[in-house]
PDB file of C-alpha atoms in Angstrom:
ATOM      1  CA  MET N 147     -24.992  17.923 -18.970  1.00 44.00           C
ATOM      2  CA  LYS N 148     -27.928  20.389 -18.681  1.00 39.00           C
ATOM      3  CA  ILE N 149     -30.670  21.536 -16.393  1.00 39.00           C
ATOM      4  CA  ARG N 150     -33.903  23.969 -15.802  1.00 36.00           C
ATOM      5  CA  THR N 151     -37.849  24.835 -14.844  1.00 35.00           C
ATOM      6  CA  GLN N 152     -41.012  25.868 -16.686  1.00 35.00           C
ATOM      7  CA  PRO N 153     -44.283  27.491 -15.778  1.00 33.00           C
ATOM      8  CA  ASN N 154     -46.410  24.463 -16.353  1.00 34.00           C
ATOM      9  CA  LEU N 155     -44.181  21.701 -15.110  1.00 33.00           C
ATOM     10  CA  LEU N 156     -40.898  21.349 -13.279  1.00 33.00           C
ATOM     11  CA  SER N 157     -37.823  21.611 -15.457  1.00 36.00           C
ATOM     12  CA  LEU N 158     -34.129  21.187 -15.582  1.00 34.00           C
ATOM     13  CA  SER N 159     -31.826  21.633 -18.588  1.00 36.00           C
ATOM     14  CA  LEU N 160     -30.030  18.098 -17.015  1.00 34.00           C
ATOM     15  CA  LEU N 161     -27.180  16.636 -18.288  1.00 37.00           C
ATOM     16  CA  LEU N 162     -26.970  17.967 -21.589  1.00 35.00           C
ATOM     17  CA  ALA N 163     -28.095  20.528 -22.739  1.00 36.00           C
ATOM     18  CA  GLY N 164     -30.684  20.465 -20.954  1.00 37.00           C
ATOM     19  CA  LEU N 165     -30.971  19.141 -17.263  1.00 35.00           C
ATOM     20  CA  ALA N 166     -33.931  21.237 -15.660  1.00 34.00           C
ATOM     21  CA  LEU N 167     -33.935  21.988 -11.977  1.00 33.00           C
ATOM     22  CA  VAL N 168     -35.895  19.618  -9.706  1.00 35.00           C
ATOM     23  CA  PRO N 169     -36.940  21.248  -6.438  1.00 36.00           C
ATOM     24  CA  ALA N 170     -37.104  19.118  -3.303  1.00 34.00           C
ATOM     25  CA  SER N 171     -40.688  18.239  -2.461  1.00 36.00           C
ATOM     26  CA  HIS N 172     -40.866  18.290   1.329  1.00 35.00           C
ATOM     27  CA  ALA N 173     -39.459  21.669   2.353  1.00 36.00           C
ATOM     28  CA  ALA N 174     -40.369  22.916   5.795  1.00 38.00           C
ATOM     29  CA  SER N 175     -43.316  25.306   5.556  1.00 43.00           C
ATOM     30  CA  LYS N 176     -42.820  29.022   6.005  1.00 49.00           C
ATOM     31  CA  PRO N 177     -44.408  32.029   4.381  1.00 53.00           C
ATOM     32  CA  TYR N 178     -42.315  33.376   1.507  1.00 56.00           C
ATOM     33  CA  SER N 179     -42.912  35.327  -1.662  1.00 70.00           C
ATOM     34  CA  PRO N 180     -43.621  33.435  -4.919  1.00 89.00           C
ATOM     35  CA  PHE N 181     -40.211  34.378  -6.395  1.00 95.00           C
ATOM     36  CA  SER N 182     -37.198  32.106  -6.834  1.00 96.00           C
ATOM     37  CA  VAL N 183     -33.795  32.096  -8.520  1.00 97.00           C
ATOM     38  CA  SER N 184     -31.645  29.154  -9.569  1.00 97.00           C
ATOM     39  CA  VAL N 185     -28.163  28.368 -10.847  1.00 98.00           C
ATOM     40  CA  SER N 186     -26.923  25.120 -12.381  1.00 97.00           C
ATOM     41  CA  ARG N 187     -23.640  23.755 -13.700  1.00 98.00           C
ATOM     42  CA  ILE N 188     -23.412  20.822 -16.126  1.00 97.00           C
ATOM     43  CA  SER N 189     -20.288  19.108 -17.462  1.00 98.00           C
ATOM     44  CA  THR N 190     -20.031  16.175 -19.844  1.00 97.00           C
ATOM     45  CA  GLY N 191     -17.197  13.792 -20.600  1.00 96.00           C
ATOM     46  CA  ASP N 192     -15.379  13.681 -23.952  1.00 95.00           C
ATOM     47  CA  ALA N 193     -17.371  12.233 -26.857  1.00 95.00           C
ATOM     48  CA  ASP N 194     -16.148  11.295 -30.348  1.00 92.00           C
ATOM     49  CA  ILE N 195     -18.115  12.929 -33.182  1.00 91.00           C
ATOM     50  CA  GLY N 196     -18.793  10.407 -35.968  1.00 87.00           C
ATOM     51  CA  ASP N 197     -15.879  10.042 -38.412  1.00 80.00           C
ATOM     52  CA  SER N 198     -14.786  13.670 -38.060  1.00 79.00           C
ATOM     53  CA  ASN N 199     -11.716  12.944 -35.885  1.00 82.00           C
ATOM     54  CA  LEU N 200     -13.165  15.552 -33.487  1.00 88.00           C
ATOM     55  CA  GLN N 201     -13.863  15.078 -29.794  1.00 91.00           C
ATOM     56  CA  LEU N 202     -16.417  17.232 -27.947  1.00 94.00           C
ATOM     57  CA  GLN N 203     -16.622  18.122 -24.250  1.00 96.00           C
ATOM     58  CA  ARG N 204     -19.379  20.483 -22.992  1.00 97.00           C
ATOM     59  CA  ASP N 205     -19.708  22.759 -19.958  1.00 98.00           C
ATOM     60  CA  THR N 206     -22.886  24.721 -19.254  1.00 97.00           C
ATOM     61  CA  TRP N 207     -23.947  27.394 -16.780  1.00 98.00           C
ATOM     62  CA  LEU N 208     -27.703  28.004 -16.409  1.00 97.00           C
ATOM     63  CA  PHE N 209     -29.225  30.948 -14.559  1.00 98.00           C
ATOM     64  CA  GLY N 210     -32.966  31.304 -14.016  1.00 97.00           C
ATOM     65  CA  ALA N 211     -35.636  33.310 -12.221  1.00 98.00           C
ATOM     66  CA  LYS N 212     -39.347  32.620 -11.902  1.00 96.00           C
ATOM     67  CA  ALA N 213     -42.461  33.880 -10.183  1.00 96.00           C
ATOM     68  CA  SER N 214     -45.937  32.456  -9.569  1.00 94.00           C
ATOM     69  CA  ILE N 215     -48.769  34.851  -8.781  1.00 93.00           C
ATOM     70  CA  PRO N 216     -52.310  33.721  -7.790  1.00 93.00           C
ATOM     71  CA  LEU N 217     -54.950  36.021  -9.314  1.00 94.00           C
ATOM     72  CA  ASN N 218     -58.078  34.489  -7.737  1.00 94.00           C
ATOM     73  CA  ARG N 219     -59.479  31.043  -6.869  1.00 92.00           C
ATOM     74  CA  GLU N 220     -59.473  29.870 -10.496  1.00 96.00           C
ATOM     75  CA  TRP N 221     -56.653  31.775 -12.186  1.00 97.00           C
ATOM     76  CA  SER N 222     -52.938  32.180 -11.580  1.00 96.00           C
ATOM     77  CA  MET N 223     -50.003  33.528 -13.573  1.00 97.00           C
ATOM     78  CA  SER N 224     -46.360  32.496 -13.800  1.00 96.00           C
ATOM     79  CA  MET N 225     -43.323  34.162 -15.345  1.00 97.00           C
ATOM     80  CA  SER N 226     -39.826  32.857 -15.962  1.00 97.00           C
ATOM     81  CA  ALA N 227     -36.597  34.044 -17.574  1.00 98.00           C
ATOM     82  CA  SER N 228     -33.242  32.343 -18.049  1.00 97.00           C
ATOM     83  CA  TYR N 229     -29.772  32.776 -19.493  1.00 98.00           C
ATOM     84  CA  ASP N 230     -27.551  29.818 -20.395  1.00 98.00           C
ATOM     85  CA  LYS N 231     -23.894  29.826 -21.408  1.00 98.00           C
ATOM     86  CA  LEU N 232     -22.854  26.683 -23.300  1.00 97.00           C
ATOM     87  CA  ASP N 233     -19.113  26.146 -23.822  1.00 97.00           C
ATOM     88  CA  TYR N 234     -17.859  23.649 -26.422  1.00 96.00           C
ATOM     89  CA  ASP N 235     -14.341  22.211 -26.297  1.00 95.00           C
ATOM     90  CA  TRP N 236     -13.459  20.364 -29.503  1.00 91.00           C
ATOM     91  CA  GLY N 237     -10.155  18.936 -28.323  1.00 81.00           C
ATOM     92  CA  THR N 238      -6.828  19.234 -30.116  1.00 67.00           C
ATOM     93  CA  ARG N 239      -6.881  16.417 -32.656  1.00 64.00           C
ATOM     94  CA  GLY N 240      -8.059  18.593 -35.562  1.00 61.00           C
ATOM     95  CA  GLY N 241     -10.635  17.720 -38.208  1.00 64.00           C
ATOM     96  CA  SER N 242     -13.819  19.240 -39.591  1.00 71.00           C
ATOM     97  CA  LEU N 243     -17.503  18.503 -39.119  1.00 82.00           C
ATOM     98  CA  PHE N 244     -19.355  16.470 -41.762  1.00 77.00           C
ATOM     99  CA  GLY N 245     -16.177  16.311 -43.869  1.00 68.00           C
ATOM    100  CA  ASN N 246     -17.034  19.583 -45.651  1.00 63.00           C
ATOM    101  CA  GLY N 247     -15.098  22.124 -43.633  1.00 62.00           C
ATOM    102  CA  VAL N 248     -17.937  23.317 -41.390  1.00 71.00           C
ATOM    103  CA  THR N 249     -16.352  25.510 -38.714  1.00 80.00           C
ATOM    104  CA  THR N 250     -16.777  24.480 -35.089  1.00 88.00           C
ATOM    105  CA  TRP N 251     -17.982  27.022 -32.519  1.00 91.00           C
ATOM    106  CA  PRO N 252     -16.520  27.793 -29.075  1.00 93.00           C
ATOM    107  CA  SER N 253     -19.727  28.749 -27.257  1.00 96.00           C
ATOM    108  CA  VAL N 254     -23.486  29.337 -27.492  1.00 97.00           C
ATOM    109  CA  ASP N 255     -25.574  31.986 -25.709  1.00 98.00           C
ATOM    110  CA  ARG N 256     -29.196  31.149 -24.977  1.00 98.00           C
ATOM    111  CA  TYR N 257     -31.854  33.497 -23.591  1.00 98.00           C
ATOM    112  CA  SER N 258     -35.453  32.487 -22.914  1.00 97.00           C
ATOM    113  CA  ALA N 259     -38.611  33.871 -21.311  1.00 98.00           C
ATOM    114  CA  SER N 260     -42.125  32.596 -20.716  1.00 97.00           C
ATOM    115  CA  ILE N 261     -45.444  33.789 -19.325  1.00 97.00           C
ATOM    116  CA  GLY N 262     -47.871  31.110 -18.181  1.00 97.00           C
ATOM    117  CA  VAL N 263     -51.534  31.139 -17.218  1.00 97.00           C
ATOM    118  CA  SER N 264     -53.239  28.334 -15.297  1.00 97.00           C
ATOM    119  CA  TYR N 265     -56.978  27.813 -14.865  1.00 98.00           C
ATOM    120  CA  ARG N 266     -58.678  25.575 -12.288  1.00 97.00           C
ATOM    121  CA  PRO N 267     -62.433  25.439 -13.024  1.00 97.00           C
ATOM    122  CA  ASN N 268     -62.992  22.947 -10.181  1.00 95.00           C
ATOM    123  CA  LYS N 269     -61.067  20.706  -7.775  1.00 93.00           C
ATOM    124  CA  GLN N 270     -60.415  18.054 -10.432  1.00 96.00           C
ATOM    125  CA  TRP N 271     -59.118  19.903 -13.501  1.00 97.00           C
ATOM    126  CA  MET N 272     -56.178  22.214 -14.159  1.00 97.00           C
ATOM    127  CA  PHE N 273     -55.287  23.717 -17.540  1.00 98.00           C
ATOM    128  CA  LEU N 274     -52.006  25.435 -18.383  1.00 97.00           C
ATOM    129  CA  PHE N 275     -51.072  27.705 -21.291  1.00 97.00           C
ATOM    130  CA  ALA N 276     -47.572  29.168 -21.617  1.00 97.00           C
ATOM    131  CA  PRO N 277     -46.191  31.162 -24.597  1.00 98.00           C
ATOM    132  CA  LYS N 278     -42.377  31.030 -24.831  1.00 97.00           C
ATOM    133  CA  ILE N 279     -39.630  32.871 -26.671  1.00 98.00           C
ATOM    134  CA  GLN N 280     -35.965  31.943 -27.040  1.00 98.00           C
ATOM    135  CA  TYR N 281     -32.770  33.233 -28.655  1.00 98.00           C
ATOM    136  CA  ALA N 282     -29.952  30.713 -29.144  1.00 98.00           C
ATOM    137  CA  TYR N 283     -26.876  31.516 -31.220  1.00 97.00           C
ATOM    138  CA  ALA N 284     -23.250  30.473 -31.539  1.00 95.00           C
ATOM    139  CA  ASP N 285     -20.355  32.857 -31.035  1.00 93.00           C
ATOM    140  CA  GLY N 286     -19.923  35.042 -34.143  1.00 90.00           C
ATOM    141  CA  THR N 287     -23.591  35.057 -35.211  1.00 93.00           C
ATOM    142  CA  SER N 288     -26.313  37.652 -34.599  1.00 92.00           C
ATOM    143  CA  SER N 289     -29.021  37.255 -31.958  1.00 93.00           C
ATOM    144  CA  SER N 290     -31.503  39.016 -34.264  1.00 91.00           C
ATOM    145  CA  ASN N 291     -31.507  35.958 -36.548  1.00 92.00           C
ATOM    146  CA  ALA N 292     -31.804  33.430 -33.729  1.00 96.00           C
ATOM    147  CA  GLN N 293     -35.380  33.876 -32.502  1.00 96.00           C
ATOM    148  CA  SER N 294     -37.667  30.947 -31.697  1.00 97.00           C
ATOM    149  CA  TYR N 295     -41.165  31.084 -30.237  1.00 97.00           C
ATOM    150  CA  GLY N 296     -43.917  28.706 -29.300  1.00 97.00           C
ATOM    151  CA  VAL N 297     -46.519  27.695 -26.765  1.00 97.00           C
ATOM    152  CA  VAL N 298     -46.850  24.855 -24.260  1.00 97.00           C
ATOM    153  CA  ALA N 299     -50.329  23.732 -23.186  1.00 97.00           C
ATOM    154  CA  SER N 300     -51.516  20.926 -20.923  1.00 97.00           C
ATOM    155  CA  GLY N 301     -54.523  19.607 -19.059  1.00 98.00           C
ATOM    156  CA  MET N 302     -54.283  17.604 -15.829  1.00 98.00           C
ATOM    157  CA  TYR N 303     -56.922  15.720 -13.833  1.00 98.00           C
ATOM    158  CA  ARG N 304     -56.707  15.496 -10.045  1.00 97.00           C
ATOM    159  CA  PHE N 305     -57.976  12.270  -8.518  1.00 97.00           C
ATOM    160  CA  GLU N 306     -59.582  11.965  -5.089  1.00 94.00           C
ATOM    161  CA  ASN N 307     -56.295  10.789  -3.581  1.00 93.00           C
ATOM    162  CA  GLY N 308     -54.541  13.959  -4.808  1.00 94.00           C
ATOM    163  CA  ASN N 309     -52.600  12.347  -7.666  1.00 97.00           C
ATOM    164  CA  MET N 310     -52.576  14.216 -10.996  1.00 97.00           C
ATOM    165  CA  LEU N 311     -52.298  12.896 -14.555  1.00 98.00           C
ATOM    166  CA  GLY N 312     -52.654  14.608 -17.902  1.00 97.00           C
ATOM    167  CA  LEU N 313     -51.355  15.297 -21.376  1.00 97.00           C
ATOM    168  CA  GLY N 314     -49.528  18.254 -22.840  1.00 97.00           C
ATOM    169  CA  VAL N 315     -48.171  19.471 -26.145  1.00 97.00           C
ATOM    170  CA  ALA N 316     -45.525  22.013 -27.109  1.00 96.00           C
ATOM    171  CA  TYR N 317     -45.897  23.766 -30.474  1.00 97.00           C
ATOM    172  CA  LEU N 318     -42.514  25.292 -31.318  1.00 96.00           C
ATOM    173  CA  ASN N 319     -41.548  27.545 -34.214  1.00 96.00           C
ATOM    174  CA  ASP N 320     -37.839  26.958 -33.770  1.00 94.00           C
ATOM    175  CA  ILE N 321     -35.073  28.440 -35.934  1.00 93.00           C
ATOM    176  CA  SER N 322     -35.649  27.068 -39.473  1.00 85.00           C
ATOM    177  CA  GLU N 323     -37.988  24.318 -38.217  1.00 91.00           C
ATOM    178  CA  VAL N 324     -41.509  23.939 -36.815  1.00 94.00           C
ATOM    179  CA  ARG N 325     -42.093  20.980 -34.500  1.00 93.00           C
ATOM    180  CA  THR N 326     -44.731  19.605 -32.140  1.00 95.00           C
ATOM    181  CA  VAL N 327     -43.688  17.813 -28.937  1.00 94.00           C
ATOM    182  CA  PRO N 328     -46.332  15.801 -26.996  1.00 95.00           C
ATOM    183  CA  TYR N 329     -45.622  14.748 -23.418  1.00 96.00           C
ATOM    184  CA  LEU N 330     -47.120  13.049 -20.372  1.00 96.00           C
ATOM    185  CA  ALA N 331     -47.822  15.367 -17.412  1.00 96.00           C
ATOM    186  CA  VAL N 332     -47.793  13.480 -14.111  1.00 97.00           C
ATOM    187  CA  SER N 333     -47.536  14.002 -10.364  1.00 97.00           C
ATOM    188  CA  TRP N 334     -48.308  10.625  -8.784  1.00 97.00           C
ATOM    189  CA  GLN N 335     -47.614   9.676  -5.167  1.00 97.00           C
ATOM    190  CA  VAL N 336     -47.114   5.905  -5.552  1.00 97.00           C
ATOM    191  CA  THR N 337     -46.528   5.341  -1.822  1.00 96.00           C
ATOM    192  CA  GLU N 338     -45.949   7.642   1.134  1.00 95.00           C
ATOM    193  CA  ASN N 339     -42.298   8.102   0.088  1.00 97.00           C
ATOM    194  CA  LEU N 340     -42.269   7.120  -3.603  1.00 98.00           C
ATOM    195  CA  LYS N 341     -43.343   9.579  -6.311  1.00 98.00           C
ATOM    196  CA  LEU N 342     -43.493   9.652 -10.126  1.00 98.00           C
ATOM    197  CA  SER N 343     -43.265  13.132 -11.681  1.00 97.00           C
ATOM    198  CA  ASN N 344     -41.804  15.285 -14.456  1.00 96.00           C
ATOM    199  CA  PRO N 345     -38.198  16.375 -13.810  1.00 95.00           C
ATOM    200  CA  PHE N 346     -37.812  18.743 -16.777  1.00 92.00           C
ATOM    201  CA  SER N 347     -39.661  21.530 -18.521  1.00 87.00           C
ATOM    202  CA  ALA N 348     -41.435  20.734 -21.762  1.00 92.00           C
ATOM    203  CA  GLY N 349     -40.390  23.164 -24.454  1.00 93.00           C
ATOM    204  CA  PHE N 350     -37.499  23.890 -26.807  1.00 94.00           C
ATOM    205  CA  SER N 351     -35.288  21.398 -24.926  1.00 93.00           C
ATOM    206  CA  GLY N 352     -37.759  18.540 -25.439  1.00 93.00           C
ATOM    207  CA  PRO N 353     -40.507  16.752 -23.486  1.00 94.00           C
ATOM    208  CA  ALA N 354     -40.838  16.843 -19.698  1.00 94.00           C
ATOM    209  CA  GLY N 355     -39.385  13.385 -19.042  1.00 96.00           C
ATOM    210  CA  LEU N 356     -40.140  11.072 -16.117  1.00 97.00           C
ATOM    211  CA  GLU N 357     -38.492  10.690 -12.705  1.00 98.00           C
ATOM    212  CA  LEU N 358     -39.171   8.212  -9.917  1.00 98.00           C
ATOM    213  CA  SER N 359     -38.078   9.727  -6.598  1.00 98.00           C
ATOM    214  CA  TYR N 360     -37.898   8.432  -3.028  1.00 98.00           C
ATOM    215  CA  GLN N 361     -38.058  10.595   0.108  1.00 97.00           C
ATOM    216  CA  LEU N 362     -35.378   9.272   2.458  1.00 97.00           C
ATOM    217  CA  THR N 363     -35.914  11.875   5.194  1.00 97.00           C
ATOM    218  CA  ASP N 364     -37.781  15.170   5.526  1.00 95.00           C
ATOM    219  CA  ASP N 365     -34.756  16.916   3.983  1.00 97.00           C
ATOM    220  CA  VAL N 366     -33.241  14.349   1.594  1.00 98.00           C
ATOM    221  CA  ASP N 367     -34.637  12.602  -1.470  1.00 98.00           C
ATOM    222  CA  VAL N 368     -33.158  10.605  -4.347  1.00 98.00           C
ATOM    223  CA  GLY N 369     -34.415   9.946  -7.848  1.00 98.00           C
ATOM    224  CA  ILE N 370     -33.830   8.186 -11.149  1.00 98.00           C
ATOM    225  CA  GLY N 371     -35.131   9.474 -14.458  1.00 98.00           C
ATOM    226  CA  THR N 372     -34.795   9.822 -18.208  1.00 97.00           C
ATOM    227  CA  SER N 373     -35.825  12.096 -21.058  1.00 96.00           C
ATOM    228  CA  LYS N 374     -34.994  13.133 -24.602  1.00 95.00           C
ATOM    229  CA  ARG N 375     -33.122  16.470 -24.818  1.00 95.00           C
ATOM    230  CA  THR N 376     -32.674  18.820 -27.781  1.00 95.00           C
ATOM    231  CA  GLN N 377     -30.474  21.882 -28.337  1.00 95.00           C
ATOM    232  CA  ARG N 378     -30.958  23.913 -31.511  1.00 96.00           C
ATOM    233  CA  PHE N 379     -29.020  27.115 -32.201  1.00 96.00           C
ATOM    234  CA  LEU N 380     -27.895  29.399 -35.001  1.00 96.00           C
ATOM    235  CA  VAL N 381     -24.413  28.790 -36.468  1.00 93.00           C
ATOM    236  CA  LYS N 382     -24.677  31.095 -39.515  1.00 90.00           C
ATOM    237  CA  ASP N 383     -26.743  34.270 -39.967  1.00 87.00           C
ATOM    238  CA  ASP N 384     -28.608  32.832 -42.988  1.00 85.00           C
ATOM    239  CA  GLU N 385     -30.724  30.675 -40.608  1.00 85.00           C
ATOM    240  CA  THR N 386     -28.297  27.778 -40.774  1.00 91.00           C
ATOM    241  CA  THR N 387     -28.702  25.843 -37.530  1.00 94.00           C
ATOM    242  CA  MET N 388     -27.053  23.054 -35.595  1.00 94.00           C
ATOM    243  CA  GLU N 389     -29.135  20.657 -33.510  1.00 96.00           C
ATOM    244  CA  ILE N 390     -27.903  18.291 -30.804  1.00 96.00           C
ATOM    245  CA  ASP N 391     -30.494  15.608 -30.144  1.00 96.00           C
ATOM    246  CA  GLU N 392     -29.898  12.957 -27.471  1.00 97.00           C
ATOM    247  CA  TRP N 393     -31.333  10.917 -24.619  1.00 97.00           C
ATOM    248  CA  VAL N 394     -30.246  11.318 -21.025  1.00 97.00           C
ATOM    249  CA  SER N 395     -30.681   9.079 -17.993  1.00 98.00           C
ATOM    250  CA  PHE N 396     -29.706  10.304 -14.545  1.00 98.00           C
ATOM    251  CA  LEU N 397     -29.450   9.640 -10.836  1.00 98.00           C
ATOM    252  CA  ARG N 398     -30.280  12.572  -8.549  1.00 98.00           C
ATOM    253  CA  ALA N 399     -29.769  13.366  -4.864  1.00 98.00           C
ATOM    254  CA  GLY N 400     -31.583  16.357  -3.381  1.00 98.00           C
ATOM    255  CA  TRP N 401     -31.161  18.203  -0.089  1.00 98.00           C
ATOM    256  CA  THR N 402     -33.516  20.818   1.349  1.00 96.00           C
ATOM    257  CA  ALA N 403     -31.047  22.837   3.408  1.00 97.00           C
ATOM    258  CA  THR N 404     -33.676  25.315   4.629  1.00 94.00           C
ATOM    259  CA  SER N 405     -37.272  26.127   3.752  1.00 91.00           C
ATOM    260  CA  SER N 406     -35.882  28.546   1.139  1.00 93.00           C
ATOM    261  CA  LEU N 407     -32.680  26.875  -0.096  1.00 96.00           C
ATOM    262  CA  SER N 408     -32.359  23.510  -1.870  1.00 97.00           C
ATOM    263  CA  PHE N 409     -29.581  21.671  -3.707  1.00 98.00           C
ATOM    264  CA  ASN N 410     -29.561  18.840  -6.235  1.00 98.00           C
ATOM    265  CA  GLY N 411     -26.640  16.785  -7.549  1.00 98.00           C
ATOM    266  CA  TYR N 412     -26.830  14.620 -10.693  1.00 98.00           C
ATOM    267  CA  ALA N 413     -24.864  11.827 -12.298  1.00 98.00           C
ATOM    268  CA  GLY N 414     -26.047  11.367 -15.852  1.00 97.00           C
ATOM    269  CA  TYR N 415     -25.452   9.423 -19.031  1.00 98.00           C
ATOM    270  CA  TYR N 416     -26.059  10.766 -22.563  1.00 97.00           C
ATOM    271  CA  PHE N 417     -26.798   8.203 -25.270  1.00 97.00           C
ATOM    272  CA  ASN N 418     -28.131   7.906 -28.853  1.00 97.00           C
ATOM    273  CA  GLY N 419     -26.851  11.423 -29.551  1.00 96.00           C
ATOM    274  CA  GLU N 420     -26.824  13.083 -32.971  1.00 96.00           C
ATOM    275  CA  LEU N 421     -25.405  16.348 -34.301  1.00 95.00           C
ATOM    276  CA  GLU N 422     -27.365  17.707 -37.298  1.00 94.00           C
ATOM    277  CA  LEU N 423     -26.626  20.651 -39.608  1.00 92.00           C
ATOM    278  CA  SER N 424     -29.640  22.189 -41.373  1.00 90.00           C
ATOM    279  CA  ASP N 425     -27.930  23.381 -44.584  1.00 85.00           C
ATOM    280  CA  PRO N 426     -26.546  21.391 -46.238  1.00 85.00           C
ATOM    281  CA  ASN N 427     -28.485  18.727 -44.385  1.00 88.00           C
ATOM    282  CA  SER N 428     -25.845  16.560 -42.694  1.00 89.00           C
ATOM    283  CA  SER N 429     -25.556  14.604 -39.467  1.00 91.00           C
ATOM    284  CA  GLU N 430     -22.956  12.920 -37.275  1.00 92.00           C
ATOM    285  CA  GLN N 431     -23.373  10.507 -34.377  1.00 95.00           C
ATOM    286  CA  ILE N 432     -22.213  11.556 -30.902  1.00 96.00           C
ATOM    287  CA  ASP N 433     -20.656   8.846 -28.769  1.00 96.00           C
ATOM    288  CA  ASN N 434     -22.272   8.097 -25.415  1.00 97.00           C
ATOM    289  CA  GLN N 435     -20.793  10.038 -22.501  1.00 97.00           C
ATOM    290  CA  MET N 436     -21.087  10.571 -18.761  1.00 98.00           C
ATOM    291  CA  ALA N 437     -22.185  13.886 -17.254  1.00 98.00           C
ATOM    292  CA  LEU N 438     -22.300  15.563 -13.850  1.00 98.00           C
ATOM    293  CA  ALA N 439     -24.520  18.442 -12.743  1.00 98.00           C
ATOM    294  CA  PHE N 440     -25.186  20.552  -9.664  1.00 98.00           C
ATOM    295  CA  ALA N 441     -28.171  22.862  -9.115  1.00 98.00           C
ATOM    296  CA  ALA N 442     -29.174  25.297  -6.374  1.00 98.00           C
ATOM    297  CA  GLU N 443     -32.505  27.082  -5.950  1.00 97.00           C
ATOM    298  CA  TYR N 444     -33.442  29.878  -3.552  1.00 97.00           C
ATOM    299  CA  LYS N 445     -37.054  30.817  -2.805  1.00 94.00           C
ATOM    300  CA  PHE N 446     -37.570  34.281  -1.376  1.00 91.00           C
TER     301      PHE N 446
END
């Protein structure tokens, strides 16, 4: 299960390779600097991999830092950096991937950074532009061959009632593949306590997803959401990549412990998963599996 956050929308690398971190929305107000750090832990259940006789269980640690700096009334800047450690346990039954002897990998290191710029020409419109870079590579390969880069852009319209709706697109030059990911950008207060918003960051891990959350008290909220998640990383230094593509649905409970510290717990379910090798082009289905995640964020 995976989680995380991005400069133009909220993010969480959830359950899967991805869950992105969802901050609680009604923290008590206090002046603090625009810097924050986060840590998340995601664990999945065992999943059978196609006809390979292999079983996969994943554990992920995600560490992130971000900052948001207003420049003037119209412009602001954001910066973020993260490091993720993805551990893969292939069980003890033996077997090989795709039936051609492809070697499994014990872990993946993933580093990413982004600088975002937002522009508000008036009270109604907000535009976001965020270049991104990422390195993702399996144990035994070189980081110098694992670079990906891209840009995420979106435009959102603010209605008189304060709700915001827009469209975004991520253009990603990933390892050995170029792809374009459109997504819906939304922050919509349905009722006083009910809100529809994006739980994840749009980017290399996929679109921003949708979450419907309910504010139980000033300090506690719950949510339900879903999104498609993607992990792509280098497995051989000749630009041979592995991609894990899957959907995740989740239940979330959030607690704002203080005006600076918040926690979120997740119960998730991965489904329609696929493992794909770039060369030779091969794929295996991943069985559905449960996942659990925990995330903490501290705002200075």
